[in-house]
Each structure stands twice: as C-alpha cells, then as structure tokens.
Short mmCIF file of C-alpha atoms in Angstrom, two decimals:
data_model
loop_
_atom_site.label_atom_id
_atom_site.label_comp_id
_atom_site.label_asym_id
_atom_site.label_seq_id
_atom_site.Cartn_x
_atom_site.Cartn_y
_atom_site.Cartn_z
CA UNK A 1 49.84 63.14 100.83
CA UNK A 2 49.70 65.04 97.30
CA UNK A 3 51.30 63.48 94.11
CA UNK A 4 54.28 65.59 93.74
CA UNK A 5 55.49 65.24 97.28
CA UNK A 6 54.86 61.49 96.51
CA UNK A 7 57.34 61.65 93.82
CA UNK A 8 59.22 63.67 95.53
CA UNK A 9 59.86 61.83 98.48
CA UNK A 10 60.27 58.47 96.24
CA UNK A 11 63.30 60.40 94.30
CA UNK A 12 65.05 61.51 97.90
CA UNK A 13 64.79 57.77 98.98
CA UNK A 14 66.15 56.78 95.60
CA UNK A 15 68.95 59.40 95.94
CA UNK A 16 69.49 58.24 99.69
CA UNK A 17 69.84 54.24 98.45
CA UNK A 18 72.23 55.15 95.75
CA UNK A 19 74.43 57.11 98.33
CA UNK A 20 74.51 54.22 100.32
CA UNK A 21 75.56 51.86 97.81
CA UNK A 22 78.09 54.20 96.54
CA UNK A 23 79.51 54.77 100.37
CA UNK A 24 82.76 52.69 100.97
CA UNK A 25 83.89 51.23 104.04
CA UNK A 26 87.59 51.89 103.95
CA UNK A 27 90.76 51.31 106.46
CA UNK A 28 93.79 53.42 106.57
CA UNK A 29 97.01 52.13 108.14
CA UNK A 30 99.17 54.99 109.71
CA UNK A 31 101.84 55.44 112.36
CA UNK A 32 101.52 56.62 115.79
CA UNK A 33 104.41 59.40 115.57
CA UNK A 34 103.42 62.35 117.62
CA UNK A 35 100.18 63.74 116.71
CA UNK A 36 99.57 62.08 113.55
CA UNK A 37 96.81 59.84 114.46
CA UNK A 38 94.73 62.67 115.99
CA UNK A 39 95.14 64.67 113.09
CA UNK A 40 94.50 61.90 110.55
CA UNK A 41 91.21 61.04 112.38
CA UNK A 42 90.24 64.71 112.25
CA UNK A 43 91.01 64.72 108.58
CA UNK A 44 88.91 61.36 107.80
CA UNK A 45 85.86 62.87 109.73
CA UNK A 46 86.00 65.62 107.38
CA UNK A 47 86.44 63.25 104.28
CA UNK A 48 83.64 61.26 105.61
CA UNK A 49 81.48 64.12 105.46
CA UNK A 50 82.35 65.26 102.11
CA UNK A 51 82.01 61.89 100.32
CA UNK A 52 79.80 59.68 102.85
CA UNK A 53 82.64 56.95 102.66
CA UNK A 54 83.55 55.68 106.38
CA UNK A 55 87.42 55.18 107.31
CA UNK A 56 88.47 53.52 110.02
CA UNK A 57 92.25 54.00 111.15
CA UNK A 58 94.85 51.00 111.84
CA UNK A 59 97.72 52.39 113.81
CA UNK A 60 100.86 51.24 113.43
CA UNK A 61 104.04 51.42 115.75
CA UNK A 62 105.86 54.56 115.77
CA UNK A 63 109.11 52.69 114.38
CA UNK A 64 109.50 52.42 110.77
CA UNK A 65 111.08 49.50 110.53
CA UNK A 66 108.02 47.52 112.79
CA UNK A 67 105.66 49.36 110.49
CA UNK A 68 107.57 47.72 106.94
CA UNK A 69 107.59 44.52 108.53
CA UNK A 70 104.02 44.32 109.36
CA UNK A 71 103.12 45.80 105.93
CA UNK A 72 105.30 43.04 104.05
CA UNK A 73 103.01 40.27 105.97
CA UNK A 74 99.65 41.94 105.27
CA UNK A 75 100.49 42.57 101.53
CA UNK A 76 102.43 39.04 101.22
CA UNK A 77 99.09 37.44 101.94
CA UNK A 78 96.86 39.64 99.80
CA UNK A 79 95.47 41.19 102.86
CA UNK A 80 92.14 42.86 101.74
CA UNK A 81 91.42 44.30 105.21
CA UNK A 82 93.79 47.57 104.78
CA UNK A 83 92.86 49.81 101.48
CA UNK A 84 95.24 52.29 102.09
CA UNK A 85 98.79 52.72 103.33
CA UNK A 86 101.18 55.12 104.94
CA UNK A 87 104.49 54.67 103.20
CA UNK A 88 107.66 56.18 103.92
CA UNK A 89 109.66 57.59 101.01
CA UNK A 90 112.05 54.45 100.82
CA UNK A 91 109.49 51.69 100.50
CA UNK A 92 108.11 52.45 97.08
CA UNK A 93 111.01 50.41 95.35
CA UNK A 94 110.17 47.27 97.47
CA UNK A 95 106.29 47.28 97.72
CA UNK A 96 105.47 48.48 94.29
CA UNK A 97 104.01 45.32 92.58
CA UNK A 98 101.30 45.35 96.13
CA UNK A 99 100.28 48.73 94.88
CA UNK A 100 97.85 50.47 92.24
CA UNK A 101 99.48 52.74 89.82
CA UNK A 102 98.15 55.89 90.53
CA UNK A 103 99.44 57.90 87.54
CA UNK A 104 96.31 58.45 85.84
CA UNK A 105 94.19 59.21 88.76
CA UNK A 106 96.57 61.76 89.90
CA UNK A 107 97.58 63.39 86.45
CA UNK A 108 95.92 66.44 87.48
CA UNK A 109 97.31 67.16 90.91
CA UNK A 110 101.21 65.85 90.37
CA UNK A 111 102.57 68.98 89.04
CA UNK A 112 102.04 70.66 91.98
CA UNK A 113 104.30 68.51 93.98
CA UNK A 114 108.37 68.99 94.20
CA UNK A 115 109.32 66.91 90.93
CA UNK A 116 111.98 65.01 93.14
CA UNK A 117 109.61 63.90 95.45
CA UNK A 118 106.89 62.29 93.00
CA UNK A 119 110.06 60.76 90.76
CA UNK A 120 110.96 58.99 94.57
CA UNK A 121 107.45 57.48 94.28
CA UNK A 122 107.40 56.28 90.71
CA UNK A 123 108.87 53.03 90.10
CA UNK A 124 109.37 51.61 86.42
CA UNK A 125 107.06 54.43 85.28
CA UNK A 126 104.18 53.67 87.83
CA UNK A 127 103.31 56.12 90.23
CA UNK A 128 102.66 54.07 93.53
CA UNK A 129 102.17 56.76 96.13
CA UNK A 130 101.55 59.96 96.75
CA UNK A 131 103.24 62.25 98.76
CA UNK A 132 101.30 64.03 102.15
CA UNK A 133 104.79 65.56 103.66
CA UNK A 134 108.47 65.56 102.94
CA UNK A 135 110.71 65.17 105.83
CA UNK A 136 114.73 66.27 106.57
CA UNK A 137 115.59 66.32 109.89
CA UNK A 138 117.86 69.03 111.98
CA UNK A 139 119.49 70.25 114.43
CA UNK A 140 117.51 71.42 117.31
CA UNK A 141 119.58 73.87 120.10
CA UNK A 142 118.60 75.16 123.34
CA UNK A 143 119.04 79.06 122.46
CA UNK A 144 118.55 80.48 125.92
CA UNK A 145 121.47 77.87 127.27
CA UNK A 146 123.78 78.86 124.75
CA UNK A 147 123.19 82.44 125.35
CA UNK A 148 123.99 82.00 128.70
CA UNK A 149 127.47 80.40 128.50
CA UNK A 150 128.22 82.64 125.48
CA UNK A 151 128.18 80.04 122.82
CA UNK A 152 127.03 80.18 119.16
CA UNK A 153 125.43 77.32 116.96
CA UNK A 154 128.07 74.68 116.32
CA UNK A 155 128.74 73.98 112.82
CA UNK A 156 130.77 70.71 113.03
CA UNK A 157 130.51 67.93 115.20
CA UNK A 158 133.32 68.50 117.30
CA UNK A 159 132.23 71.75 118.24
CA UNK A 160 128.47 70.21 119.06
CA UNK A 161 130.26 67.75 121.38
CA UNK A 162 132.79 70.73 123.10
CA UNK A 163 129.73 73.16 123.47
CA UNK A 164 127.78 70.30 124.77
CA UNK A 165 130.01 68.59 127.16
CA UNK A 166 130.67 72.46 128.65
CA UNK A 167 127.08 73.41 129.69
CA UNK A 168 126.67 69.86 130.29
CA UNK A 169 128.92 69.97 133.32
CA UNK A 170 128.47 73.86 134.07
CA UNK A 171 124.16 72.47 134.62
CA UNK A 172 125.43 69.99 136.51
CA UNK A 173 127.47 71.98 138.91
CA UNK A 174 124.19 74.35 139.32
CA UNK A 175 122.27 71.15 140.34
CA UNK A 176 120.50 70.08 136.73
CA UNK A 177 121.64 66.89 137.19
CA UNK A 178 119.21 65.46 134.71
CA UNK A 179 120.61 67.81 131.58
CA UNK A 180 122.27 65.83 129.17
CA UNK A 181 124.23 67.40 125.78
CA UNK A 182 122.67 65.69 123.16
CA UNK A 183 120.30 63.05 122.32
CA UNK A 184 119.37 61.12 118.95
CA UNK A 185 118.02 58.04 117.74
CA UNK A 186 120.81 54.98 118.57
CA UNK A 187 118.26 52.28 118.49
CA UNK A 188 119.26 49.40 116.08
CA UNK A 189 116.35 50.56 113.39
CA UNK A 190 115.92 52.28 110.15
CA UNK A 191 116.44 55.54 112.56
CA UNK A 192 119.99 54.53 113.14
CA UNK A 193 120.62 54.24 109.55
CA UNK A 194 119.52 57.92 108.99
CA UNK A 195 121.74 59.14 111.69
CA UNK A 196 124.45 57.02 110.45
CA UNK A 197 124.29 58.12 106.79
CA UNK A 198 124.18 61.92 108.14
CA UNK A 199 127.16 61.63 110.17
CA UNK A 200 129.08 59.22 107.35
CA UNK A 201 128.06 61.65 104.52
CA UNK A 202 128.95 65.09 106.34
CA UNK A 203 131.96 63.77 107.04
CA UNK A 204 133.08 63.08 103.38
CA UNK A 205 132.32 59.21 103.59
CA UNK A 206 130.27 59.05 100.88
CA UNK A 207 126.51 57.38 100.76
CA UNK A 208 126.93 53.65 101.87
CA UNK A 209 126.25 52.48 98.57
CA UNK A 210 126.63 54.86 95.54
CA UNK A 211 123.88 56.02 93.00
CA UNK A 212 125.92 53.70 90.45
CA UNK A 213 125.80 50.57 93.14
CA UNK A 214 129.09 50.81 94.03
CA UNK A 215 129.47 49.87 98.08
CA UNK A 216 131.26 52.49 99.50
CA UNK A 217 130.79 52.23 103.33
CA UNK A 218 134.06 50.75 104.39
CA UNK A 219 136.30 53.81 104.08
CA UNK A 220 138.51 55.97 106.69
CA UNK A 221 136.14 59.10 106.74
CA UNK A 222 133.00 56.37 107.34
CA UNK A 223 134.88 54.60 110.55
CA UNK A 224 136.03 57.86 112.02
CA UNK A 225 132.50 59.27 111.69
CA UNK A 226 131.28 56.59 113.85
CA UNK A 227 133.71 56.17 116.38
CA UNK A 228 132.96 60.02 116.85
CA UNK A 229 129.48 59.23 117.76
CA UNK A 230 130.75 56.45 119.71
CA UNK A 231 132.65 59.00 121.76
CA UNK A 232 129.38 60.68 122.52
CA UNK A 233 127.70 57.68 124.46
CA UNK A 234 128.15 58.06 128.15
CA UNK A 235 129.82 61.23 127.89
CA UNK A 236 127.07 63.84 126.14
CA UNK A 237 124.66 61.41 125.29
CA UNK A 238 123.10 58.92 128.04
CA UNK A 239 123.87 55.27 127.98
CA UNK A 240 119.99 54.89 127.04
CA UNK A 241 120.27 56.51 123.70
CA UNK A 242 121.15 53.17 122.55
CA UNK A 243 117.63 52.58 122.54
CA UNK A 244 116.01 55.64 121.81
CA UNK A 245 113.85 56.33 118.57
CA UNK A 246 112.32 59.63 118.06
CA UNK A 247 109.85 59.98 120.61
CA UNK A 248 112.41 59.09 123.37
CA UNK A 249 114.80 61.42 122.43
CA UNK A 250 111.90 64.36 121.83
CA UNK A 251 110.58 63.27 125.62
CA UNK A 252 114.14 63.91 127.01
CA UNK A 253 114.41 67.22 124.98
CA UNK A 254 110.82 68.47 125.36
CA UNK A 255 111.24 67.85 129.26
CA UNK A 256 114.30 70.73 129.39
CA UNK A 257 116.77 68.02 129.59
CA UNK A 258 118.72 68.34 126.61
CA UNK A 259 121.17 71.13 124.90
CA UNK A 260 120.95 69.57 121.61
CA UNK A 261 118.83 67.12 119.69
CA UNK A 262 118.76 65.37 116.16
CA UNK A 263 115.12 65.46 115.01
CA UNK A 264 112.80 65.43 112.19
CA UNK A 265 110.20 68.54 111.81
CA UNK A 266 107.41 67.21 113.75
CA UNK A 267 109.06 67.69 116.95
CA UNK A 268 108.97 71.83 116.58
CA UNK A 269 105.40 72.45 116.61
CA UNK A 270 105.46 69.69 119.54
CA UNK A 271 108.32 71.50 121.29
CA UNK A 272 106.47 74.95 120.91
CA UNK A 273 103.21 73.24 122.59
CA UNK A 274 101.84 74.63 125.84
CA UNK A 275 102.75 71.36 127.80
CA UNK A 276 106.60 71.80 126.69
CA UNK A 277 109.37 72.55 129.01
CA UNK A 278 111.54 74.19 126.11
CA UNK A 279 108.65 76.52 124.67
CA UNK A 280 109.93 79.45 123.01
CA UNK A 281 113.96 78.70 124.19
CA UNK A 282 114.69 76.72 121.18
CA UNK A 283 115.82 77.18 117.63
CA UNK A 284 116.45 74.80 114.75
CA UNK A 285 119.38 74.75 112.02
CA UNK A 286 121.10 72.37 109.12
CA UNK A 287 122.99 69.21 111.22
CA UNK A 288 126.77 69.91 111.60
CA UNK A 289 129.44 68.71 109.17
CA UNK A 290 133.04 66.96 110.32
CA UNK A 291 135.04 69.85 108.73
CA UNK A 292 133.82 73.63 107.62
CA UNK A 293 134.48 72.03 104.02
CA UNK A 294 132.25 69.36 104.46
CA UNK A 295 128.52 70.02 103.65
CA UNK A 296 125.54 69.34 105.66
CA UNK A 297 123.68 66.02 105.30
CA UNK A 298 120.21 65.12 106.45
CA UNK A 299 118.53 62.07 105.43
CA UNK A 300 115.88 62.76 102.91
CA UNK A 301 112.44 61.44 104.62
CA UNK A 302 109.17 61.93 104.29
CA UNK A 303 105.75 59.81 104.28
CA UNK A 304 103.07 58.93 101.22
CA UNK A 305 99.88 56.98 100.83
CA UNK A 306 99.29 54.27 98.68
CA UNK A 307 96.62 52.17 97.62
CA UNK A 308 96.37 48.07 98.17
CA UNK A 309 96.08 45.95 94.81
CA UNK A 310 93.91 43.62 96.79
CA UNK A 311 91.63 46.30 98.19
CA UNK A 312 87.79 46.13 96.76
CA UNK A 313 87.09 49.57 97.12
CA UNK A 314 90.27 51.29 95.13
CA UNK A 315 88.02 54.02 93.58
CA UNK A 316 87.08 55.10 96.82
CA UNK A 317 90.82 54.35 98.10
CA UNK A 318 92.24 56.66 95.53
CA UNK A 319 89.63 59.42 96.54
CA UNK A 320 91.00 59.10 100.05
CA UNK A 321 94.60 59.45 98.65
CA UNK A 322 93.78 62.61 96.75
CA UNK A 323 92.15 64.27 99.48
CA UNK A 324 95.15 63.85 102.14
CA UNK A 325 97.65 64.71 99.44
CA UNK A 326 95.56 67.82 98.60
CA UNK A 327 97.22 71.37 99.17
CA UNK A 328 94.08 71.99 101.90
CA UNK A 329 95.44 69.10 103.98
CA UNK A 330 98.73 69.69 103.39
CA UNK A 331 98.37 73.01 104.62
CA UNK A 332 96.66 72.09 107.86
CA UNK A 333 99.53 69.23 108.37
CA UNK A 334 101.79 72.19 108.25
CA UNK A 335 99.96 74.55 110.49
CA UNK A 336 99.05 72.28 113.32
CA UNK A 337 102.04 69.38 112.88
CA UNK A 338 105.02 71.28 111.80
CA UNK A 339 105.21 69.02 108.65
CA UNK A 340 106.95 70.08 105.47
CA UNK A 341 104.38 70.36 102.30
CA UNK A 342 105.08 68.52 99.43
CA UNK A 343 103.58 71.36 97.56
CA UNK A 344 105.86 73.91 96.36
CA UNK A 345 103.33 76.70 96.58
CA UNK A 346 102.56 76.36 100.34
CA UNK A 347 106.35 77.72 101.10
CA UNK A 348 104.96 81.10 100.05
CA UNK A 349 102.10 80.80 102.15
CA UNK A 350 101.71 83.89 104.37
CA UNK A 351 99.86 81.77 107.05
CA UNK A 352 102.33 78.99 106.96
CA UNK A 353 105.12 81.32 107.43
CA UNK A 354 103.64 82.99 110.57
CA UNK A 355 102.51 80.34 112.10
CA UNK A 356 105.78 78.16 111.59
CA UNK A 357 108.67 80.65 110.64
CA UNK A 358 110.89 78.12 110.43
CA UNK A 359 109.58 76.41 107.75
CA UNK A 360 110.72 78.29 104.74
CA UNK A 361 113.79 78.04 106.17
CA UNK A 362 113.68 74.38 105.98
CA UNK A 363 113.11 74.49 102.32
CA UNK A 364 117.04 74.40 101.33
CA UNK A 365 117.82 71.41 104.42
CA UNK A 366 115.31 68.84 102.46
CA UNK A 367 116.28 69.82 98.99
CA UNK A 368 119.90 69.25 99.32
CA UNK A 369 119.05 66.33 101.54
CA UNK A 370 120.49 62.98 100.84
CA UNK A 371 118.45 60.03 99.95
CA UNK A 372 119.07 56.67 101.45
CA UNK A 373 120.29 54.06 99.05
CA UNK A 374 116.77 52.54 98.14
CA UNK A 375 116.50 53.11 94.73
CA UNK A 376 119.85 51.89 93.81
CA UNK A 377 119.47 48.76 96.61
CA UNK A 378 115.78 48.34 95.24
CA UNK A 379 114.24 45.31 97.04
CA UNK A 380 117.29 44.48 98.79
CA UNK A 381 117.37 47.85 100.67
CA UNK A 382 115.78 46.55 103.69
CA UNK A 383 118.54 43.98 104.18
CA UNK A 384 121.04 46.64 103.31
CA UNK A 385 119.73 49.14 106.03
CA UNK A 386 119.29 46.18 108.43
CA UNK A 387 123.20 45.21 108.15
CA UNK A 388 124.24 49.01 108.51
CA UNK A 389 122.32 49.53 111.38
CA UNK A 390 123.38 46.36 113.04
CA UNK A 391 127.10 47.30 111.98
CA UNK A 392 126.70 50.68 113.65
CA UNK A 393 124.64 49.64 116.87
CA UNK A 394 127.72 47.31 117.51
CA UNK A 395 130.23 50.22 117.24
CA UNK A 396 128.27 52.66 119.39
CA UNK A 397 127.60 50.25 121.94
CA UNK A 398 131.30 48.96 122.38
CA UNK A 399 130.90 45.52 120.21
CA UNK A 400 134.14 45.79 117.93
CA UNK A 401 135.72 49.36 116.19
CA UNK A 402 134.10 50.86 113.70
CA UNK A 403 136.71 49.91 111.21
CA UNK A 404 136.54 46.03 111.91
CA UNK A 405 132.55 46.30 111.66
CA UNK A 406 132.53 48.52 108.34
CA UNK A 407 135.05 46.03 107.09
CA UNK A 408 132.33 43.04 107.71
CA UNK A 409 129.78 44.90 106.56
CA UNK A 410 131.10 45.36 103.26
CA UNK A 411 131.58 41.50 102.69
CA UNK A 412 127.88 41.03 104.09
CA UNK A 413 126.95 43.85 101.50
CA UNK A 414 128.86 42.08 98.63
CA UNK A 415 127.68 39.02 99.23
CA UNK A 416 124.20 40.24 99.39
CA UNK A 417 124.53 42.04 96.11
CA UNK A 418 125.63 39.23 93.94
CA UNK A 419 125.80 40.35 90.50
CA UNK A 420 123.67 43.04 90.82
CA UNK A 421 120.98 44.70 93.00
#
C-alpha cells in the first residue's frame, strides 16, 4: 500500500470514528392516532440517514389525557430515556419547567410559523416546543346522503339533529340498520372538553374560564348547549358514543355508518383512503352554531415537539425537533396525513392544494378557533379540564341535569382557583 493510500485510509478511519462519536442515540415519544407512527418512522429513517444519529420511537396511547399523565410521571422522575416529546398545544404552561428553551436554537425558523402558534408554546419568554402541525375540528358530512334526500349542510346544531334523524330513519327503513346520524367524542377525557367547549362557545355560553380568569361556565346558554348534546344520545348518536374517542368515531364513520361526524383533519385523508367505504362521498365544513347569529367555534388543537431538560443528548434532540418541524416534513405530513401546517407559506403550495383541496379552506377555521383555557389556568389546567369533562359526561349519561352539574362545577373550579390561577 502506498504512503498516500495509507494516509487516506487513516483519515477515513478517523472521520468514521468522529462520526460514530458524534452520533447520538435518541428516543422520541409520539402518539398513535391515525397513521402518525408510520409517518414518524419514515421521517426518522430519513433523519438517521442524514445525520448518523439513531432514533427509537416510544409509542403512546391515542388518548391525550393518558399520554399527558405518563409524560408527567416520566418528567417528574427526571427520566433520561426520552429525549423528545410530542406535546399537545395545551401542555406548554404545565410542562414548561421540564423542557429546554428553544428560543436561541429556533431563531432562524420561528418566523415562518403562524405567530399565534409560536406564542402558544412560549411560557414566560421561553419557547418550550416547536409546532409540527396545527389542528381544528370540522363537521364531516356525507354529500351523497344529503343529496339523496334533498338536504343542505346544516348551519345550526338543531338543523344537524333534524337532518341526521330524518336520514337515519329513512336509511333504516331501507335496510341500513347500522347507520347513525352523528358521531363525536363523548368519552370522559380531553376530547370531551374540546367538544363541550365547542357546544358552549358556539351557543354564546363563553369559554369555561375567560381569558381574564373569570369562571363563566355556569350559565343558561352553556347548560342549554349540554342538554342539547344529551338529547342526541340514543337518538341520532349511539349510546356507545359515551365511550368514543377520535378513533372510535372515525371507525363508525369510515365504514359508512354515520351521516355526520365531528373530528380533526387527520380523518380526512384516511376517509379518502382506498380501504374507506366513504371515499369520495363526503366533505367538511365549519361546526354548527346554536343560532345563525352565533359564530362557529372549533377547539384549537395541534401538536409540537419539546426537548427534555433531562436528556443527555440535547444538541442532537434539538436537531431532530428542527428537522421534524421543518417546511419539507410539514409538507409531507400535509400530503400524506392531511394535517394542517403551521408554516404559512405551505397554504399557497400548489401541490398541497391539489392533493388536499379542503386544506386552504380550513385556514379560516383554525384562525378563528377557540383555545382551551390552558394559558389562563396554567398548571391547574389539567384539573380544570378533568372537572369539566366529568360534569359534562355525567350530564350526557343521565346523572344529573346540565344546570345542576355546571353549578357544582363552578363551585369546584372556584375552590381550585383559590386566590388566583
């Protein structure tokens, strides 16, 4: 071997050794809703190829409430096994102290995202997570069935109930015994808080806890909104909806057994999949209101990525977060999973508009979306939400009236608030 070849071989070996030394082993905790895990794994493979790092995926329950509980346990214990957490938009104020401040690392990319979403992940001046997609639910409706019976998409909740009831009864008479009028998320978990907030806000009943900290949930319009939802159970919605989360609702819908569904954008691409009974048969619109004078209200959702302050590989973890929140990955997520980008420029992307024609129309839905009261109630939000969904679930299940349960809820929230949130 010549001296030059030996030198080159030695340098190559040194380079490989440096790469191996620099390569990190990371772990990312992510939820299992829809095809999220499959998509994440594809992107992680691309990240590994690009950087030399290795990333393992820790799959979490699809229930955001269960996911949050597990995160809180891990973080309280100073768990080093998870470097990056996929986080719900509402968790920033509660978990901020456990996450790395990304302000400096992300200064070159934050300007591309919607400012309100960056603000939602900023606590006391500290950017605790970068967004990977935003979310706001819509009303899914069966175009074919509405056309069949000469119905227009409903603008109010009462119109929805009347249309759902008529189509359900006529389809039952025609032998479609499994069809229901409306499916949503009625289980006692965070998803019911979202549904209840939408029913109440779209009925002029406020936002549970107002931005100034006032507890507003105990009012006649809020009670009427919950009683209206109660009237759906066992009539246009199955009794089983009291145990439904997002995936159970989608399961009924996607097999062709519902006229209407309340769900998030991820269900759009899946509903148009080759294995879907409703492919090409549905459309989406803003959620209904109590009257024509009320404004549609969709709970602001969305998911982000945060770096654990207990991670021994924070630099590589930040690199991973920036990769997964990037324009290219958000575009792929929009194309494959029909999830809404947080990068404004992607709403003008012709390829996304062609593949997901509904998406540009979703922009006003989430821009006027109503946030859950997590910012104002801070670390107490999880208890606020738990008390709310319990009160609403009790009402839907026939355990007390809405007025009674909301009065009790007000007492509980007042006690929880104490001198201040």
